[in-house]
Amino acid sequence: MTKETEYHVPVLLRESVDALSVKPNGTYFDLTFGGGGHSREILFRLGDGGRLFGFDQDADAERNIPQSDARFTFVRSNFRHLARWARFYDATGADGILADLGVSSHHLDDATRGFSFRFDSPLDMRMNTSGGQTAADILNTYSEEDLTRIFRTYGELQNARRLAATVVKGRTNAPLLTASDLTRLTTPLMPRAREKKETAKLFQALRIEVNGEMDALAEMLNAAAKVLRPGGRLVVITYHSLEDRMVKNVMRSGNMEGHVEQDFFGRTTSPFRPVTGRPLIPNAAEQALNPRSRSAKLRVAERTEAV
Ligand SMILES: C[S@@+](CC[C@H](N)C(=O)[O-])C[C@H]1O[C@@H](n2cnc3c(N)ncnc32)[C@H](O)[C@@H]1O
């Protein structure tokens, strides 16, 4: 393993970069740089006149920046600010945007970051550690209703209400600060046979809330329509049904609800046209080699002429 693949093994690498249909002199955005696996493949296909902007909000990703490649620019930012950065770098009218959503293996494997219940680490879960609330802040201050909503919506947990009530009751004795403070309360409520899976969903729900992932995704999809040239490609890899639904709807219709609207002449006004009907999923070999890839779905759209 190289140091970058130790950081993260890229998912659907060939399929996603093929979907970008890289032009040697094109301008591309990899909005989720991470270990840089997708970026390296894009750079491999780009010629000397091409440009690639790699975004990541986590400072740790900077260690994977390709050395001395003038075609590459790292942008340490949340991808929700895509349109602003594209203007700053004079990179609107781009040929392709790739986003491989969620956390990296590095996040899940780092015992200090709080993303995984495999370690008894502080409940942090921020991808950008320079500000914002941690998972502990949320667990110790949110109302029972808000915790229920998060567990139900982002974790799709059947017993969201009971879990939230247990957290609220449990935190009156002492604040929940570490992963084991939380799992000590919640494990007895999880169905025995699915204990690990359900706890992973609970942690996923908190992580999505901590990082404002659904809002950032919505803003980024909106910005992508402004940054791509007509014919440019938007390629997104999702890992849970909520984000997949949002991506699918926006690619169909340009809005979160998936309502396809038409103008006076009956033409679809969506800024995107889906290139693939069904999402692409990793083949059996990839799923066997990389368990993280099992929930991945790849969706591709093309920017239309619509304004
Ligand atoms: C699934 S990993 C991407 C892995 C990468 N494609 C590779 O091959 O190594 C997602 C990365 O995107 C970053 N990320 C997630 N959401 C982000 C956002 N809203 N803005 C910027 N970076 C984000 C995470 O910090 C993480 O490093």
mmCIF file of C-alpha atoms and ligand atoms in Angstrom:
data_model
loop_
_atom_site.group_PDB
_atom_site.id
_atom_site.type_symbol
_atom_site.label_atom_id
_atom_site.label_comp_id
_atom_site.label_asym_id
_atom_site.label_seq_id
_atom_site.Cartn_x
_atom_site.Cartn_y
_atom_site.Cartn_z
ATOM 1 C CA MET A 1 0.000 0.000 0.000
ATOM 2 C CA THR A 2 1.172 3.539 -0.725
ATOM 3 C CA LYS A 3 0.694 6.203 1.929
ATOM 4 C CA GLU A 4 -2.278 7.572 -0.052
ATOM 5 C CA THR A 5 -4.092 4.219 -0.345
ATOM 6 C CA GLU A 6 -3.479 3.667 3.361
ATOM 7 C CA TYR A 7 -5.288 6.981 3.807
ATOM 8 C CA HIS A 8 -8.155 5.914 1.541
ATOM 9 C CA VAL A 9 -8.757 3.372 -1.240
ATOM 10 C CA PRO A 10 -10.654 5.180 -4.012
ATOM 11 C CA VAL A 11 -14.112 3.800 -4.817
ATOM 12 C CA LEU A 12 -15.362 3.314 -8.408
ATOM 13 C CA LEU A 13 -12.121 4.893 -9.593
ATOM 14 C CA ARG A 14 -12.124 3.974 -13.272
ATOM 15 C CA GLU A 15 -15.899 4.284 -13.668
ATOM 16 C CA SER A 16 -16.096 7.754 -12.120
ATOM 17 C CA VAL A 17 -13.132 9.207 -13.998
ATOM 18 C CA ASP A 18 -14.381 7.625 -17.266
ATOM 19 C CA ALA A 19 -17.708 9.367 -16.589
ATOM 20 C CA LEU A 20 -15.933 12.738 -16.408
ATOM 21 C CA SER A 21 -14.741 12.098 -19.977
ATOM 22 C CA VAL A 22 -11.539 14.014 -19.337
ATOM 23 C CA LYS A 23 -10.327 16.305 -22.120
ATOM 24 C CA PRO A 24 -6.542 16.874 -22.099
ATOM 25 C CA ASN A 25 -6.866 20.666 -21.877
ATOM 26 C CA GLY A 26 -9.975 20.709 -19.697
ATOM 27 C CA THR A 27 -10.680 22.237 -16.300
ATOM 28 C CA TYR A 28 -11.840 19.868 -13.566
ATOM 29 C CA PHE A 29 -12.828 19.925 -9.916
ATOM 30 C CA ASP A 30 -12.344 17.032 -7.500
ATOM 31 C CA LEU A 31 -14.437 18.350 -4.609
ATOM 32 C CA THR A 32 -13.479 15.585 -2.177
ATOM 33 C CA PHE A 33 -9.721 15.200 -2.547
ATOM 34 C CA GLY A 34 -9.092 12.956 0.521
ATOM 35 C CA GLY A 35 -6.264 10.535 -0.291
ATOM 36 C CA GLY A 36 -6.151 12.003 -3.800
ATOM 37 C CA GLY A 37 -6.906 8.721 -5.610
ATOM 38 C CA HIS A 38 -9.428 10.233 -8.009
ATOM 39 C CA SER A 39 -7.314 13.350 -8.500
ATOM 40 C CA ARG A 40 -4.245 11.318 -9.482
ATOM 41 C CA GLU A 41 -6.281 9.442 -12.099
ATOM 42 C CA ILE A 42 -7.666 12.724 -13.497
ATOM 43 C CA LEU A 43 -4.133 14.189 -13.644
ATOM 44 C CA PHE A 44 -2.971 11.046 -15.450
ATOM 45 C CA ARG A 45 -5.542 11.697 -18.167
ATOM 46 C CA LEU A 46 -4.987 15.474 -18.360
ATOM 47 C CA GLY A 47 -2.458 17.032 -20.710
ATOM 48 C CA ASP A 48 -0.045 19.867 -19.928
ATOM 49 C CA GLY A 49 -2.736 22.474 -20.572
ATOM 50 C CA GLY A 50 -5.301 20.938 -18.215
ATOM 51 C CA ARG A 51 -6.204 22.173 -14.743
ATOM 52 C CA LEU A 52 -7.477 20.351 -11.668
ATOM 53 C CA PHE A 53 -8.728 21.920 -8.435
ATOM 54 C CA GLY A 54 -8.835 19.548 -5.458
ATOM 55 C CA PHE A 55 -11.020 20.568 -2.513
ATOM 56 C CA ASP A 56 -10.998 19.189 1.002
ATOM 57 C CA GLN A 57 -12.151 20.777 4.219
ATOM 58 C CA ASP A 58 -9.877 18.537 6.299
ATOM 59 C CA ALA A 59 -6.292 19.739 6.790
ATOM 60 C CA ASP A 60 -5.088 16.112 6.997
ATOM 61 C CA ALA A 61 -5.783 15.685 3.263
ATOM 62 C CA GLU A 62 -3.015 18.184 2.493
ATOM 63 C CA ARG A 63 -0.424 15.493 3.115
ATOM 64 C CA ASN A 64 -1.597 13.785 -0.111
ATOM 65 C CA ILE A 65 -1.161 16.795 -2.427
ATOM 66 C CA PRO A 66 0.775 15.757 -5.558
ATOM 67 C CA GLN A 67 4.226 17.309 -5.445
ATOM 68 C CA SER A 68 5.370 19.723 -8.148
ATOM 69 C CA ASP A 69 2.414 19.433 -10.503
ATOM 70 C CA ALA A 70 1.593 22.910 -11.784
ATOM 71 C CA ARG A 71 -1.752 21.680 -13.155
ATOM 72 C CA PHE A 72 -3.053 20.988 -9.625
ATOM 73 C CA THR A 73 -4.364 23.487 -7.076
ATOM 74 C CA PHE A 74 -5.447 22.411 -3.599
ATOM 75 C CA VAL A 75 -8.340 24.356 -2.087
ATOM 76 C CA ARG A 76 -8.731 23.870 1.653
ATOM 77 C CA SER A 77 -12.435 24.656 1.837
ATOM 78 C CA ASN A 78 -15.901 23.232 2.172
ATOM 79 C CA PHE A 79 -17.208 22.441 -1.313
ATOM 80 C CA ARG A 80 -20.322 24.476 -0.553
ATOM 81 C CA HIS A 81 -18.168 27.474 -1.581
ATOM 82 C CA LEU A 82 -17.472 25.995 -5.041
ATOM 83 C CA ALA A 83 -18.924 28.904 -7.042
ATOM 84 C CA ARG A 84 -16.886 31.486 -5.139
ATOM 85 C CA TRP A 85 -13.601 29.581 -5.611
ATOM 86 C CA ALA A 86 -14.342 28.937 -9.289
ATOM 87 C CA ARG A 87 -14.747 32.694 -9.801
ATOM 88 C CA PHE A 88 -11.589 33.383 -7.788
ATOM 89 C CA TYR A 89 -9.522 31.038 -9.974
ATOM 90 C CA ASP A 90 -11.256 32.096 -13.185
ATOM 91 C CA ALA A 91 -12.406 28.499 -13.619
ATOM 92 C CA THR A 92 -16.108 28.834 -14.412
ATOM 93 C CA GLY A 93 -17.151 27.099 -17.632
ATOM 94 C CA ALA A 94 -15.491 23.972 -16.230
ATOM 95 C CA ASP A 95 -15.571 20.624 -18.042
ATOM 96 C CA GLY A 96 -16.204 18.351 -15.091
ATOM 97 C CA ILE A 97 -16.898 18.121 -11.372
ATOM 98 C CA LEU A 98 -16.440 14.999 -9.262
ATOM 99 C CA ALA A 99 -17.658 14.513 -5.682
ATOM 100 C CA ASP A 100 -17.073 11.307 -3.704
ATOM 101 C CA LEU A 101 -19.158 12.123 -0.660
ATOM 102 C CA GLY A 102 -18.800 11.493 3.056
ATOM 103 C CA VAL A 103 -15.816 10.568 5.159
ATOM 104 C CA SER A 104 -12.584 8.835 4.179
ATOM 105 C CA SER A 105 -11.148 5.654 5.679
ATOM 106 C CA HIS A 106 -8.588 7.928 7.311
ATOM 107 C CA HIS A 107 -11.396 9.523 9.332
ATOM 108 C CA LEU A 108 -12.811 6.167 10.393
ATOM 109 C CA ASP A 109 -9.364 4.730 11.236
ATOM 110 C CA ASP A 110 -8.082 7.690 13.248
ATOM 111 C CA ALA A 111 -8.665 6.856 16.897
ATOM 112 C CA THR A 112 -8.641 10.538 17.884
ATOM 113 C CA ARG A 113 -11.365 11.907 15.593
ATOM 114 C CA GLY A 114 -14.471 10.257 17.029
ATOM 115 C CA PHE A 115 -15.988 9.012 13.752
ATOM 116 C CA SER A 116 -15.937 5.335 14.725
ATOM 117 C CA PHE A 117 -17.239 3.477 17.750
ATOM 118 C CA ARG A 118 -14.332 1.027 17.339
ATOM 119 C CA PHE A 119 -12.292 3.421 19.496
ATOM 120 C CA ASP A 120 -13.160 5.112 22.742
ATOM 121 C CA SER A 121 -12.289 8.568 21.430
ATOM 122 C CA PRO A 122 -13.792 11.982 22.222
ATOM 123 C CA LEU A 123 -17.066 12.524 20.321
ATOM 124 C CA ASP A 124 -15.742 15.104 17.874
ATOM 125 C CA MET A 125 -16.589 14.028 14.260
ATOM 126 C CA ARG A 126 -15.744 17.383 12.636
ATOM 127 C CA MET A 127 -14.065 17.040 9.241
ATOM 128 C CA ASN A 128 -12.925 20.634 9.621
ATOM 129 C CA THR A 129 -11.556 20.810 13.155
ATOM 130 C CA SER A 130 -11.026 24.575 13.103
ATOM 131 C CA GLY A 131 -14.572 25.413 14.177
ATOM 132 C CA GLY A 132 -18.182 24.406 14.614
ATOM 133 C CA GLN A 133 -19.940 22.106 17.025
ATOM 134 C CA THR A 134 -18.773 18.601 17.856
ATOM 135 C CA ALA A 135 -20.910 15.469 18.216
ATOM 136 C CA ALA A 136 -20.584 15.853 21.996
ATOM 137 C CA ASP A 137 -21.973 19.418 21.779
ATOM 138 C CA ILE A 138 -24.971 18.087 19.871
ATOM 139 C CA LEU A 139 -25.609 15.143 22.167
ATOM 140 C CA ASN A 140 -25.391 17.308 25.282
ATOM 141 C CA THR A 141 -27.421 20.323 24.114
ATOM 142 C CA TYR A 142 -29.995 19.331 21.456
ATOM 143 C CA SER A 143 -33.601 18.797 22.505
ATOM 144 C CA GLU A 144 -35.090 15.317 22.511
ATOM 145 C CA GLU A 145 -37.150 16.244 19.415
ATOM 146 C CA ASP A 146 -34.090 17.394 17.487
ATOM 147 C CA LEU A 147 -32.109 14.294 18.423
ATOM 148 C CA THR A 148 -35.052 12.129 17.341
ATOM 149 C CA ARG A 149 -35.194 13.931 13.995
ATOM 150 C CA ILE A 150 -31.468 13.472 13.384
ATOM 151 C CA PHE A 151 -31.440 9.796 14.363
ATOM 152 C CA ARG A 152 -34.521 9.104 12.240
ATOM 153 C CA THR A 153 -33.677 11.193 9.182
ATOM 154 C CA TYR A 154 -29.914 10.790 8.915
ATOM 155 C CA GLY A 155 -29.566 7.354 10.520
ATOM 156 C CA GLU A 156 -32.887 5.833 9.418
ATOM 157 C CA LEU A 157 -33.091 4.304 12.886
ATOM 158 C CA GLN A 158 -36.438 2.709 13.730
ATOM 159 C CA ASN A 159 -36.085 3.396 17.447
ATOM 160 C CA ALA A 160 -34.929 6.999 17.043
ATOM 161 C CA ARG A 161 -37.337 8.305 19.668
ATOM 162 C CA ARG A 162 -36.226 5.834 22.323
ATOM 163 C CA LEU A 163 -32.582 6.458 21.564
ATOM 164 C CA ALA A 164 -33.064 10.219 21.876
ATOM 165 C CA ALA A 165 -34.983 9.858 25.161
ATOM 166 C CA THR A 166 -32.225 7.641 26.552
ATOM 167 C CA VAL A 167 -29.522 10.150 25.576
ATOM 168 C CA VAL A 168 -31.438 13.037 27.162
ATOM 169 C CA LYS A 169 -31.991 11.080 30.371
ATOM 170 C CA GLY A 170 -28.424 9.745 30.416
ATOM 171 C CA ARG A 171 -26.787 13.162 30.028
ATOM 172 C CA THR A 172 -28.401 14.480 33.226
ATOM 173 C CA ASN A 173 -25.990 12.317 35.249
ATOM 174 C CA ALA A 174 -22.851 13.383 33.366
ATOM 175 C CA PRO A 175 -22.183 14.856 29.912
ATOM 176 C CA LEU A 176 -21.521 12.380 27.107
ATOM 177 C CA LEU A 177 -17.944 12.989 26.039
ATOM 178 C CA THR A 178 -16.572 9.800 24.545
ATOM 179 C CA ALA A 179 -17.790 7.076 22.194
ATOM 180 C CA SER A 180 -18.228 4.682 25.106
ATOM 181 C CA ASP A 181 -20.277 7.267 27.070
ATOM 182 C CA LEU A 182 -22.731 7.067 24.175
ATOM 183 C CA THR A 183 -22.631 3.350 23.350
ATOM 184 C CA ARG A 184 -23.024 2.411 27.033
ATOM 185 C CA LEU A 185 -26.462 4.034 26.820
ATOM 186 C CA THR A 186 -27.478 2.992 23.317
ATOM 187 C CA THR A 187 -26.162 -0.575 22.930
ATOM 188 C CA PRO A 188 -28.866 -2.098 25.159
ATOM 189 C CA LEU A 189 -31.478 -0.546 22.811
ATOM 190 C CA MET A 190 -30.015 -2.030 19.633
ATOM 191 C CA PRO A 191 -31.342 -5.323 18.218
ATOM 192 C CA ARG A 192 -28.687 -7.940 19.152
ATOM 193 C CA ALA A 193 -28.189 -9.322 15.654
ATOM 194 C CA ARG A 194 -27.728 -5.846 14.126
ATOM 195 C CA GLU A 195 -26.015 -4.100 17.011
ATOM 196 C CA LYS A 196 -22.925 -2.970 15.066
ATOM 197 C CA LYS A 197 -24.868 -1.919 11.969
ATOM 198 C CA GLU A 198 -27.351 0.113 13.993
ATOM 199 C CA THR A 199 -24.596 1.755 16.043
ATOM 200 C CA ALA A 200 -22.817 2.648 12.781
ATOM 201 C CA LYS A 201 -26.052 4.326 11.630
ATOM 202 C CA LEU A 202 -26.244 6.275 14.888
ATOM 203 C CA PHE A 203 -22.684 7.523 14.373
ATOM 204 C CA GLN A 204 -23.457 8.313 10.724
ATOM 205 C CA ALA A 205 -26.459 10.395 11.784
ATOM 206 C CA LEU A 206 -24.360 12.437 14.213
ATOM 207 C CA ARG A 207 -21.593 12.908 11.657
ATOM 208 C CA ILE A 208 -24.031 14.228 9.039
ATOM 209 C CA GLU A 209 -25.417 16.741 11.530
ATOM 210 C CA VAL A 210 -21.988 17.818 12.847
ATOM 211 C CA ASN A 211 -20.726 18.536 9.325
ATOM 212 C CA GLY A 212 -23.964 19.968 7.917
ATOM 213 C CA GLU A 213 -23.552 17.454 5.092
ATOM 214 C CA MET A 214 -27.012 17.713 3.536
ATOM 215 C CA ASP A 215 -26.910 21.532 3.372
ATOM 216 C CA ALA A 216 -23.379 21.500 1.942
ATOM 217 C CA LEU A 217 -24.458 18.977 -0.711
ATOM 218 C CA ALA A 218 -27.510 21.036 -1.688
ATOM 219 C CA GLU A 219 -25.398 24.198 -2.006
ATOM 220 C CA MET A 220 -22.716 22.395 -3.978
ATOM 221 C CA LEU A 221 -25.221 20.906 -6.480
ATOM 222 C CA ASN A 222 -26.684 24.329 -6.984
ATOM 223 C CA ALA A 223 -23.219 25.818 -7.533
ATOM 224 C CA ALA A 224 -22.239 23.006 -9.926
ATOM 225 C CA ALA A 225 -24.922 24.174 -12.360
ATOM 226 C CA LYS A 226 -23.280 27.629 -12.383
ATOM 227 C CA VAL A 227 -19.706 26.406 -12.669
ATOM 228 C CA LEU A 228 -20.032 23.801 -15.465
ATOM 229 C CA ARG A 229 -20.137 24.693 -19.143
ATOM 230 C CA PRO A 230 -23.037 23.251 -21.184
ATOM 231 C CA GLY A 231 -22.025 19.652 -21.919
ATOM 232 C CA GLY A 232 -19.794 19.555 -18.803
ATOM 233 C CA ARG A 233 -20.113 16.515 -16.536
ATOM 234 C CA LEU A 234 -21.221 16.231 -12.912
ATOM 235 C CA VAL A 235 -20.184 12.911 -11.342
ATOM 236 C CA VAL A 236 -21.239 12.084 -7.774
ATOM 237 C CA ILE A 237 -20.625 9.004 -5.619
ATOM 238 C CA THR A 238 -23.097 8.705 -2.722
ATOM 239 C CA TYR A 239 -23.104 6.348 0.279
ATOM 240 C CA HIS A 240 -26.579 6.608 1.791
ATOM 241 C CA SER A 241 -30.111 6.901 0.490
ATOM 242 C CA LEU A 242 -30.737 10.464 1.626
ATOM 243 C CA GLU A 243 -27.824 11.955 -0.286
ATOM 244 C CA ASP A 244 -28.472 9.642 -3.245
ATOM 245 C CA ARG A 245 -32.091 10.853 -3.469
ATOM 246 C CA MET A 246 -30.981 14.485 -3.421
ATOM 247 C CA VAL A 247 -28.381 13.924 -6.151
ATOM 248 C CA LYS A 248 -30.842 11.929 -8.276
ATOM 249 C CA ASN A 249 -33.529 14.608 -7.989
ATOM 250 C CA VAL A 250 -31.211 17.495 -8.800
ATOM 251 C CA MET A 251 -29.753 15.628 -11.774
ATOM 252 C CA ARG A 252 -33.271 15.013 -13.127
ATOM 253 C CA SER A 253 -34.877 18.326 -12.445
ATOM 254 C CA GLY A 254 -32.467 20.862 -10.998
ATOM 255 C CA ASN A 255 -34.413 20.923 -7.713
ATOM 256 C CA MET A 256 -34.387 18.920 -4.480
ATOM 257 C CA GLU A 257 -37.911 17.602 -5.007
ATOM 258 C CA GLY A 258 -37.241 16.124 -8.434
ATOM 259 C CA HIS A 259 -40.099 18.090 -10.075
ATOM 260 C CA VAL A 260 -39.283 18.392 -13.740
ATOM 261 C CA GLU A 261 -40.440 21.811 -14.935
ATOM 262 C CA GLN A 262 -41.012 22.938 -18.500
ATOM 263 C CA ASP A 263 -40.970 26.311 -20.191
ATOM 264 C CA PHE A 264 -43.695 27.785 -22.437
ATOM 265 C CA PHE A 265 -42.505 25.635 -25.365
ATOM 266 C CA GLY A 266 -42.569 22.412 -23.339
ATOM 267 C CA ARG A 267 -38.787 22.241 -22.999
ATOM 268 C CA THR A 268 -37.335 20.951 -19.731
ATOM 269 C CA THR A 269 -35.743 23.797 -17.809
ATOM 270 C CA SER A 270 -33.427 21.607 -15.735
ATOM 271 C CA PRO A 271 -29.747 22.605 -15.752
ATOM 272 C CA PHE A 272 -28.838 18.891 -15.814
ATOM 273 C CA ARG A 273 -29.664 15.847 -17.910
ATOM 274 C CA PRO A 274 -28.902 12.438 -16.362
ATOM 275 C CA VAL A 275 -26.366 10.469 -18.402
ATOM 276 C CA THR A 276 -27.049 7.190 -16.606
ATOM 277 C CA GLY A 277 -30.590 6.062 -15.735
ATOM 278 C CA ARG A 278 -29.772 3.691 -12.917
ATOM 279 C CA PRO A 279 -26.840 4.448 -10.648
ATOM 280 C CA LEU A 280 -23.692 2.437 -11.236
ATOM 281 C CA ILE A 281 -22.491 0.299 -8.321
ATOM 282 C CA PRO A 282 -19.093 -1.335 -7.687
ATOM 283 C CA ASN A 283 -18.653 -4.786 -9.220
ATOM 284 C CA ALA A 284 -18.369 -7.906 -7.046
ATOM 285 C CA ALA A 285 -14.568 -7.846 -7.094
ATOM 286 C CA GLU A 286 -14.399 -4.258 -5.817
ATOM 287 C CA GLN A 287 -17.033 -4.944 -3.165
ATOM 288 C CA ALA A 288 -15.065 -7.972 -1.958
ATOM 289 C CA LEU A 289 -11.774 -6.050 -1.845
ATOM 290 C CA ASN A 290 -13.153 -2.864 -0.341
ATOM 291 C CA PRO A 291 -16.150 -3.341 2.002
ATOM 292 C CA ARG A 292 -16.598 0.435 2.198
ATOM 293 C CA SER A 293 -17.550 0.442 -1.487
ATOM 294 C CA ARG A 294 -20.631 -1.733 -0.898
ATOM 295 C CA SER A 295 -23.000 1.151 -0.314
ATOM 296 C CA ALA A 296 -21.586 3.314 -3.128
ATOM 297 C CA LYS A 297 -23.720 4.580 -6.013
ATOM 298 C CA LEU A 298 -22.387 6.583 -8.926
ATOM 299 C CA ARG A 299 -24.606 9.087 -10.723
ATOM 300 C CA VAL A 300 -23.655 11.147 -13.747
ATOM 301 C CA ALA A 301 -25.310 14.154 -15.363
ATOM 302 C CA GLU A 302 -24.483 16.579 -18.120
ATOM 303 C CA ARG A 303 -24.991 20.339 -17.904
ATOM 304 C CA THR A 304 -27.720 21.388 -20.320
ATOM 305 C CA GLU A 305 -28.002 24.700 -22.197
ATOM 306 C CA ALA A 306 -30.779 25.837 -19.834
ATOM 307 C CA VAL A 307 -29.895 28.900 -17.778
HETATM 308 C C1 LIG B 1 -14.871 9.696 0.520
HETATM 309 S S1 LIG B 1 -13.539 10.738 0.863
HETATM 310 C C2 LIG B 1 -12.880 11.023 -0.742
HETATM 311 C C3 LIG B 1 -11.762 10.130 -1.088
HETATM 312 C C4 LIG B 1 -11.069 10.464 -2.369
HETATM 313 N N1 LIG B 1 -11.947 10.436 -3.501
HETATM 314 C C5 LIG B 1 -9.907 9.520 -2.583
HETATM 315 O O1 LIG B 1 -9.863 8.841 -3.619
HETATM 316 O O2 LIG B 1 -9.039 9.434 -1.727
HETATM 317 C C6 LIG B 1 -14.324 12.280 1.148
HETATM 318 C C7 LIG B 1 -13.340 13.422 1.420
HETATM 319 O O3 LIG B 1 -14.040 14.622 1.189
HETATM 320 C C8 LIG B 1 -13.900 15.497 2.262
HETATM 321 N N2 LIG B 1 -15.186 16.202 2.366
HETATM 322 C C9 LIG B 1 -16.395 15.694 2.697
HETATM 323 N N3 LIG B 1 -17.336 16.646 2.654
HETATM 324 C C10 LIG B 1 -16.723 17.783 2.258
HETATM 325 C C11 LIG B 1 -17.166 19.107 2.022
HETATM 326 N N4 LIG B 1 -18.435 19.467 2.223
HETATM 327 N N5 LIG B 1 -16.258 20.017 1.607
HETATM 328 C C12 LIG B 1 -14.953 19.678 1.423
HETATM 329 N N6 LIG B 1 -14.474 18.441 1.667
HETATM 330 C C13 LIG B 1 -15.338 17.500 2.068
HETATM 331 C C14 LIG B 1 -13.576 14.656 3.469
HETATM 332 O O4 LIG B 1 -12.773 15.379 4.379
HETATM 333 C C15 LIG B 1 -12.837 13.475 2.838
HETATM 334 O O5 LIG B 1 -11.444 13.690 2.848
#
